[in-house]
mmCIF file of C-alpha atoms and ligand atoms in Angstrom:
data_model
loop_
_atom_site.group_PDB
_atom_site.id
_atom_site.type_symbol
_atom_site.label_atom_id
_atom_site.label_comp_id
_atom_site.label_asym_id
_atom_site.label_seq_id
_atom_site.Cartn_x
_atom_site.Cartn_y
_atom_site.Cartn_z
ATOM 1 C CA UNK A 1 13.577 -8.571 2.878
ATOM 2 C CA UNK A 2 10.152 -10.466 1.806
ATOM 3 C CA UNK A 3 8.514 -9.110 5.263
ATOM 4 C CA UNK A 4 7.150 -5.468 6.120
ATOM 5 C CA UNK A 5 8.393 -3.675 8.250
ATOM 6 C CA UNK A 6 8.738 0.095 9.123
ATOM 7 C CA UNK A 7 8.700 2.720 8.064
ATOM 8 C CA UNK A 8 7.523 1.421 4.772
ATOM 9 C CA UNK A 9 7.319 2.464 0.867
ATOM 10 C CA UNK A 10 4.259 0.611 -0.403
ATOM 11 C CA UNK A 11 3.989 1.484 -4.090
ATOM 12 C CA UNK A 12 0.786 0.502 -6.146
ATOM 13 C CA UNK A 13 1.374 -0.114 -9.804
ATOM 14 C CA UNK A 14 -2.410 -0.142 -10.577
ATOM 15 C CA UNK A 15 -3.163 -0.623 -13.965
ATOM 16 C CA UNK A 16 -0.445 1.515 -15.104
ATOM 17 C CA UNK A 17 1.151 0.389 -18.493
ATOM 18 C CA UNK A 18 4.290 1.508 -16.651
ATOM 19 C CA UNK A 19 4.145 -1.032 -14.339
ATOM 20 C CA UNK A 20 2.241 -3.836 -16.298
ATOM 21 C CA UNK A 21 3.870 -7.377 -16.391
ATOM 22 C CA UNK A 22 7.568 -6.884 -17.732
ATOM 23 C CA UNK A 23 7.959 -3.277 -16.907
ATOM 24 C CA UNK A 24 6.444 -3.910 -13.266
ATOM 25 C CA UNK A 25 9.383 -6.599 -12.922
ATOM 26 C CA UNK A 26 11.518 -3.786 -14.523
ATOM 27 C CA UNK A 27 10.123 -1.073 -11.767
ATOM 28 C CA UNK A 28 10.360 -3.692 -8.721
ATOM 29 C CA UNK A 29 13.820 -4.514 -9.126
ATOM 30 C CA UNK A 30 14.460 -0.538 -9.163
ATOM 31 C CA UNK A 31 12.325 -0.609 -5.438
ATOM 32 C CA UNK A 32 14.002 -3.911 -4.366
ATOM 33 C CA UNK A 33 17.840 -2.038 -5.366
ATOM 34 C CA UNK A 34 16.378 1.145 -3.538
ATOM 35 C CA UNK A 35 15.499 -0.862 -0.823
ATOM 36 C CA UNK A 36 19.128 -2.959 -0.712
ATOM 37 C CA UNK A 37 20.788 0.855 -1.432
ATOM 38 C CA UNK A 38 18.751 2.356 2.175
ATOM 39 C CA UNK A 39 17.371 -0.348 3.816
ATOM 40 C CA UNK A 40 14.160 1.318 3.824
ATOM 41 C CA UNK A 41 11.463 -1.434 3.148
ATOM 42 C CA UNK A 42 9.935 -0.704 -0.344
ATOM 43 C CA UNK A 43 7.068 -2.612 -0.827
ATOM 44 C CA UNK A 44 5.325 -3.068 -4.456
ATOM 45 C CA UNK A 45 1.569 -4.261 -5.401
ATOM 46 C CA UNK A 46 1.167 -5.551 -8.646
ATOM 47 C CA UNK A 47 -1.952 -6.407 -10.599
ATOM 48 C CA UNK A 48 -2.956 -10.049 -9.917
ATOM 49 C CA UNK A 49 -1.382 -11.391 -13.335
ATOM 50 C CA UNK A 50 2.308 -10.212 -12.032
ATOM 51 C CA UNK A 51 2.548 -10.857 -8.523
ATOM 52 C CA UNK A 52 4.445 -14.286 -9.282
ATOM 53 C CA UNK A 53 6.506 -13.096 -11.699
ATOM 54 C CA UNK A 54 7.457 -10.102 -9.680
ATOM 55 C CA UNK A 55 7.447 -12.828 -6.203
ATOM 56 C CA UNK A 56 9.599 -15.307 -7.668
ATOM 57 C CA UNK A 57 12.008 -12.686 -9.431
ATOM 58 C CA UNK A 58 13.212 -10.376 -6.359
ATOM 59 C CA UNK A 59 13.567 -10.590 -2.846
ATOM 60 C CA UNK A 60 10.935 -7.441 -1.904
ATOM 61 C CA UNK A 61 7.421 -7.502 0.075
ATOM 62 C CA UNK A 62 5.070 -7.998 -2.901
ATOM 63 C CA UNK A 63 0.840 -7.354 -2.005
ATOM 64 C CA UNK A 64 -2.042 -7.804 -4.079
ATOM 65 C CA UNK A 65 -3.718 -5.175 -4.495
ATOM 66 C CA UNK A 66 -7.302 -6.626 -3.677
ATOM 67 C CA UNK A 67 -8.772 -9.752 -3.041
ATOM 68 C CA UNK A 68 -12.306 -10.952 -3.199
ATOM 69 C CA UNK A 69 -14.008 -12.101 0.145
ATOM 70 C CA UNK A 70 -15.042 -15.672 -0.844
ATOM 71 C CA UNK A 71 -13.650 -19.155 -0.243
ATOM 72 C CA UNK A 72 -12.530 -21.716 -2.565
ATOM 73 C CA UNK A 73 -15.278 -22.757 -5.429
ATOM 74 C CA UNK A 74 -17.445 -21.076 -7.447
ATOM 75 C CA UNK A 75 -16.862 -17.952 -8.217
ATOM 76 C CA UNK A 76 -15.502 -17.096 -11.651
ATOM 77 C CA UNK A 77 -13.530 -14.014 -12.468
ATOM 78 C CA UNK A 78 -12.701 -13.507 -8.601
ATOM 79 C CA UNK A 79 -9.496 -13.442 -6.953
ATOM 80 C CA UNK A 80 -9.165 -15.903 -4.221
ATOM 81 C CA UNK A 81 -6.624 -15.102 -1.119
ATOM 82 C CA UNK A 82 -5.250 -18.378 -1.598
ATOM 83 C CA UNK A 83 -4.231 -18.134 -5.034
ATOM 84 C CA UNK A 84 -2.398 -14.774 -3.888
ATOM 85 C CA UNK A 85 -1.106 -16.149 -1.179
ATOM 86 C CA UNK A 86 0.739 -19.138 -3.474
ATOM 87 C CA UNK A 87 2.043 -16.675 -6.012
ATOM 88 C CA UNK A 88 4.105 -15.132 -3.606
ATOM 89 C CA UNK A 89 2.102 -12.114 -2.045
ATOM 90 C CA UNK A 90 2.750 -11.299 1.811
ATOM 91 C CA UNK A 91 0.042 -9.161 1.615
ATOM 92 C CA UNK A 92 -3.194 -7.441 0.042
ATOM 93 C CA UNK A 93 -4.716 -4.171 -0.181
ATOM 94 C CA UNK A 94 -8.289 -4.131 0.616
ATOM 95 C CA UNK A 95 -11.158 -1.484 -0.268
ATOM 96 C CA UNK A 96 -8.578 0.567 -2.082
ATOM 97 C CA UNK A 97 -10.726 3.802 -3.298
ATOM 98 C CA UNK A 98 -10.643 2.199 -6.898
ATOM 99 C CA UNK A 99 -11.537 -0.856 -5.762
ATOM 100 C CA UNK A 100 -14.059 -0.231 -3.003
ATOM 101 C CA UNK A 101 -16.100 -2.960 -0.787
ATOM 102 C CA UNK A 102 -18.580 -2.643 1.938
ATOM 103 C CA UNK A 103 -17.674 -2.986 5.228
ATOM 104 C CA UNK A 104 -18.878 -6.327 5.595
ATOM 105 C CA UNK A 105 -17.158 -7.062 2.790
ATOM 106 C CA UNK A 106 -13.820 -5.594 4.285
ATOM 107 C CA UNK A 107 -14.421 -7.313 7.530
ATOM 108 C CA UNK A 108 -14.880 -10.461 5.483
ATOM 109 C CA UNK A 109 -11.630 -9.764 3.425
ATOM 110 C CA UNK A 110 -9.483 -9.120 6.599
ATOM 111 C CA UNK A 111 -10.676 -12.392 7.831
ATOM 112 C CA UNK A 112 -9.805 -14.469 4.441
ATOM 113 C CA UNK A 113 -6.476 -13.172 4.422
ATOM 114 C CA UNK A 114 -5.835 -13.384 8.145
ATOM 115 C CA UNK A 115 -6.660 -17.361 7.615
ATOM 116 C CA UNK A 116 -4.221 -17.366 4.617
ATOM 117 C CA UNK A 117 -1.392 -15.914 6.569
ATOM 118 C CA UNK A 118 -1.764 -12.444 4.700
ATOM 119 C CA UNK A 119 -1.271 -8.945 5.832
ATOM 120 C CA UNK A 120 -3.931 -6.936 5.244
ATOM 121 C CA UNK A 121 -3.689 -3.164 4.715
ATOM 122 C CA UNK A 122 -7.405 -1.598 4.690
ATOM 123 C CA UNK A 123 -7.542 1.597 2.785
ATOM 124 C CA UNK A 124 -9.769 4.222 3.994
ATOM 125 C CA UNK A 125 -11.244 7.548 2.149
ATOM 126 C CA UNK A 126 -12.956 8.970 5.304
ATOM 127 C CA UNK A 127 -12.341 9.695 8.917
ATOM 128 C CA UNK A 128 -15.804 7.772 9.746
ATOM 129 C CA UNK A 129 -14.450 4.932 7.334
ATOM 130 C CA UNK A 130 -10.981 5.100 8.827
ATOM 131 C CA UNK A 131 -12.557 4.926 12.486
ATOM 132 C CA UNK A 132 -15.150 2.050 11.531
ATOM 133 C CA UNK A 133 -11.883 0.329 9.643
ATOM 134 C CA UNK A 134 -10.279 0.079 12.730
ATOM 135 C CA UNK A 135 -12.644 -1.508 15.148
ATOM 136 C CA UNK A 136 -12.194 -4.530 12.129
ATOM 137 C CA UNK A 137 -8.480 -4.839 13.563
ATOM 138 C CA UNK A 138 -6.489 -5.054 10.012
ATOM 139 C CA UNK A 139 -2.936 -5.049 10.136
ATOM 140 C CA UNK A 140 -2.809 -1.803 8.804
ATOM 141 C CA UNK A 141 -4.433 1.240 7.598
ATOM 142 C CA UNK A 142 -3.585 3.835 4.696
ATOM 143 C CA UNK A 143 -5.844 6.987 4.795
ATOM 144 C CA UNK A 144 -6.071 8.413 1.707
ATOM 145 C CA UNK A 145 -8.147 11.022 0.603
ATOM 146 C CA UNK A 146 -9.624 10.499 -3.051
ATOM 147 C CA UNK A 147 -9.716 14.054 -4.160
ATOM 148 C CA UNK A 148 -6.022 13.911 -3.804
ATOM 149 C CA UNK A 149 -5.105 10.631 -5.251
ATOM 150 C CA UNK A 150 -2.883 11.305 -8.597
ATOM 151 C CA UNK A 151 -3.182 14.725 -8.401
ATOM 152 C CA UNK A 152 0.745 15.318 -7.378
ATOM 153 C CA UNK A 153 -0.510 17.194 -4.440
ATOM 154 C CA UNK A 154 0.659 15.682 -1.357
ATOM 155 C CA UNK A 155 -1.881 14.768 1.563
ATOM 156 C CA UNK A 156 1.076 15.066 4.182
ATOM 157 C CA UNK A 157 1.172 18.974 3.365
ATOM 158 C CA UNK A 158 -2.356 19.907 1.282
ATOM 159 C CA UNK A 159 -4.117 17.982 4.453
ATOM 160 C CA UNK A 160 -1.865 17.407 7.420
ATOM 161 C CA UNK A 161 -5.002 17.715 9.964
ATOM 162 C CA UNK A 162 -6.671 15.190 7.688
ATOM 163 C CA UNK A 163 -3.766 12.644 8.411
ATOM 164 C CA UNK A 164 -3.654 13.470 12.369
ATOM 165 C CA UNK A 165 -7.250 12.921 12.610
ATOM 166 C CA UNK A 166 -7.280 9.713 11.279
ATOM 167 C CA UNK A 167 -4.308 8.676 13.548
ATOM 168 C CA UNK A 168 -6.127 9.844 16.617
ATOM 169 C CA UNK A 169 -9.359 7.643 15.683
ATOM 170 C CA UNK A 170 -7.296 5.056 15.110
ATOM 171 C CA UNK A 171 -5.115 5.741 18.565
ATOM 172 C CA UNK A 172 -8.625 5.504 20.188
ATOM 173 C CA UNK A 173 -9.161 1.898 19.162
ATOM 174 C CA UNK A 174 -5.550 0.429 18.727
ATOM 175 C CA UNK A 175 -2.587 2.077 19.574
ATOM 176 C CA UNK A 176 -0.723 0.165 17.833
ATOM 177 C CA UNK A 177 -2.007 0.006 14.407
ATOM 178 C CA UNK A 178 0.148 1.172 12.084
ATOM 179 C CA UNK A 179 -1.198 3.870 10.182
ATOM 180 C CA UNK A 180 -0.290 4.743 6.663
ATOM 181 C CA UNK A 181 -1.072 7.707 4.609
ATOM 182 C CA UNK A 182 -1.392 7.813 0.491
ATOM 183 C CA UNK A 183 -2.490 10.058 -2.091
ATOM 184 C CA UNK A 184 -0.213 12.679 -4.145
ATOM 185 C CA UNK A 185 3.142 11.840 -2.348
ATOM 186 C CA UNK A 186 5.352 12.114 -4.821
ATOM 187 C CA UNK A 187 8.861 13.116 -3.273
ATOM 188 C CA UNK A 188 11.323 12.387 -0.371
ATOM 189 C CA UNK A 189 9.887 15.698 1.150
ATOM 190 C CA UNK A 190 6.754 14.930 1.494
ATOM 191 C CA UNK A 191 7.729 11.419 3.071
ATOM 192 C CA UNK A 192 9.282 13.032 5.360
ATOM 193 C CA UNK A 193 6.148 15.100 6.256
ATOM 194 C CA UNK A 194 3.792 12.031 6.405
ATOM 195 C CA UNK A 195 6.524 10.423 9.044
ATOM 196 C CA UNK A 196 6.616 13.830 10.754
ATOM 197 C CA UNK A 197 2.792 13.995 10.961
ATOM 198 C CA UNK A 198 3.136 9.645 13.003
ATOM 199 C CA UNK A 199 2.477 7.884 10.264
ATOM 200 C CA UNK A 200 4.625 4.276 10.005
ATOM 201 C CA UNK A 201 5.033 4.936 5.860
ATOM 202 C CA UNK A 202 3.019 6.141 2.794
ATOM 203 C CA UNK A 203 1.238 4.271 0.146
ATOM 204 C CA UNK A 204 1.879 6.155 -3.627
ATOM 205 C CA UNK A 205 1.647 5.052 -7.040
ATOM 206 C CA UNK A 206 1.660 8.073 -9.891
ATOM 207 C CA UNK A 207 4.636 9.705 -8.096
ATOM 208 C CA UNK A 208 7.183 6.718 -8.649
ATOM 209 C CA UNK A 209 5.090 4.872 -11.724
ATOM 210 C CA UNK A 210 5.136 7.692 -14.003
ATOM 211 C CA UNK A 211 8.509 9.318 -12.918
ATOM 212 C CA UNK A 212 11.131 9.443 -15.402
ATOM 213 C CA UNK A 213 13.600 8.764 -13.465
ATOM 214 C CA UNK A 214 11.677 6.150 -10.877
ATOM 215 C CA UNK A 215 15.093 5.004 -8.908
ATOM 216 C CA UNK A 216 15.937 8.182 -7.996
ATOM 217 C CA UNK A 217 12.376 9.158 -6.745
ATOM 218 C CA UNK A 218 12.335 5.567 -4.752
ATOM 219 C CA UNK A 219 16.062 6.650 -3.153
ATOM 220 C CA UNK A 220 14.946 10.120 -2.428
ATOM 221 C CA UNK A 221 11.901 8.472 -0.757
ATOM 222 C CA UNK A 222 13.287 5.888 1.495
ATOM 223 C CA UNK A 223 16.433 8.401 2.206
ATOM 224 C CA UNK A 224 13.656 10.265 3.788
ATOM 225 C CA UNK A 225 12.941 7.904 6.066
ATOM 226 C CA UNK A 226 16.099 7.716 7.712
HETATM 227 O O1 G3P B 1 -2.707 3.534 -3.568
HETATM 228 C C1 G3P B 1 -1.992 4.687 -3.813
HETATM 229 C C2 G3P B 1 -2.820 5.755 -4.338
HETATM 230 O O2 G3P B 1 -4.163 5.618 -4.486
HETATM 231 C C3 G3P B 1 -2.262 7.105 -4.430
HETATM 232 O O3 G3P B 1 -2.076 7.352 -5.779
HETATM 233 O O4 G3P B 1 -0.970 8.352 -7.686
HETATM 234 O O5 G3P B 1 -1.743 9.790 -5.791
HETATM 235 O O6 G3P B 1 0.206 8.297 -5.472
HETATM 236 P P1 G3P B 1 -1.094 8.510 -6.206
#
């Protein structure tokens, strides 16, 4: 179960308090019983602090949710791919819209964790990011529009032409890319409608994070994908 595959669940905690060190254990053994309940592939990403603890305590894909594009040394404060890599990540996120690099740096990211043996999933905010993204051949991409991100209004259905744009870019360069979409998905519905639209999976946080009842959501979601 430690390894991606698809179609996939990736939920961000962020900085959440929700999902901040013992309640993000809490919330990723609800995704890794979803996952064991479906068979979907629920993925988590945890802030830096909890991937270990999160690693170490269930058997789910576990990402970073950025690293810094520098090798070993100097360079206080940053987070090295390495060190991600040995707490237990498979993967990291990379220029999430919260978190965003230039495209050197991205290129330079997707290299780092390539070396370290991690997957690297490249958000994207634009269709001229999302096309530039993919000439950097990351293991995957998540488009996600920023006006819609925690909003509770679904890209899959407020912006399906958004999402088949940035497929078709991506089509252009590497078929076989797979292609994520994130921002407001928030139910098994409109999972379904991002899986409808070619996507491989959906990247959420607010949807599942702030639920009250964050199982069912993460059942309801990977049922979808069935
Ligand atoms: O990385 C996921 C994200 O930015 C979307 O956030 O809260 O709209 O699901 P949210």
């Amino acid at each position: 179960m430690r390894s991606l595959n698809y179609p996939v669940v990736i939920v961000n905690f962020k900085i959440y308090i929700e999902s901040t060190g013992k309640r993000g254990l809490e919330l990723a053994k609800l995704a890794e019983k979803a996952y064991k309940e479906t068979g979907v592939c629920i993925a988590v990403a945890p802030q830096a602090p909890d991937i270990r603890l999160i690693a170490e305590n269930t058997d789910i894909p576990v990402l970073a949710q950025h690293i810094d594009p520098m090798t070993p040394g100097a360079g206080t404060g940053a987070i090295l791919a390495e060190a991600v890599k040995e707490a237990g990540a498979v993967g990291t996120l990379i220029n999430h819209s919260e978190k965003r690099l230039t495209l050197a740096d991205i290129d330079a990211c997707i290299k780092r964790a390539r070396q370290v043996g991690l997957i690297s999933l490249v958000c994207t905010n634009t269709p001229e990011v999302t096309y530039a993204t993919a000439a950097l051949n990351p293991d995957i991409i998540a488009y996600e529009p920023p006006e819609l991100i925690g909003t509770g209004i679904p890209v899959s259905k407020a912006k399906p032409e958004a999402v088949t744009e940035a497929l078709q870019l991506v089509e252009k360069i590497n078929p076989h890319l797979p292609v994520l979409c994130g921002a407001g998905i928030s139910t098994g519905e409109d999972v379904k409608k991002a899986l409808e639209l070619g996507t491989k999976g959906v990247l959420l946080a607010s949807g599942v994070v702030k639920a009250k009842d964050p199982y069912k959501i993460l059942v309801d979601m990977a049922k979808a994908c069935l």
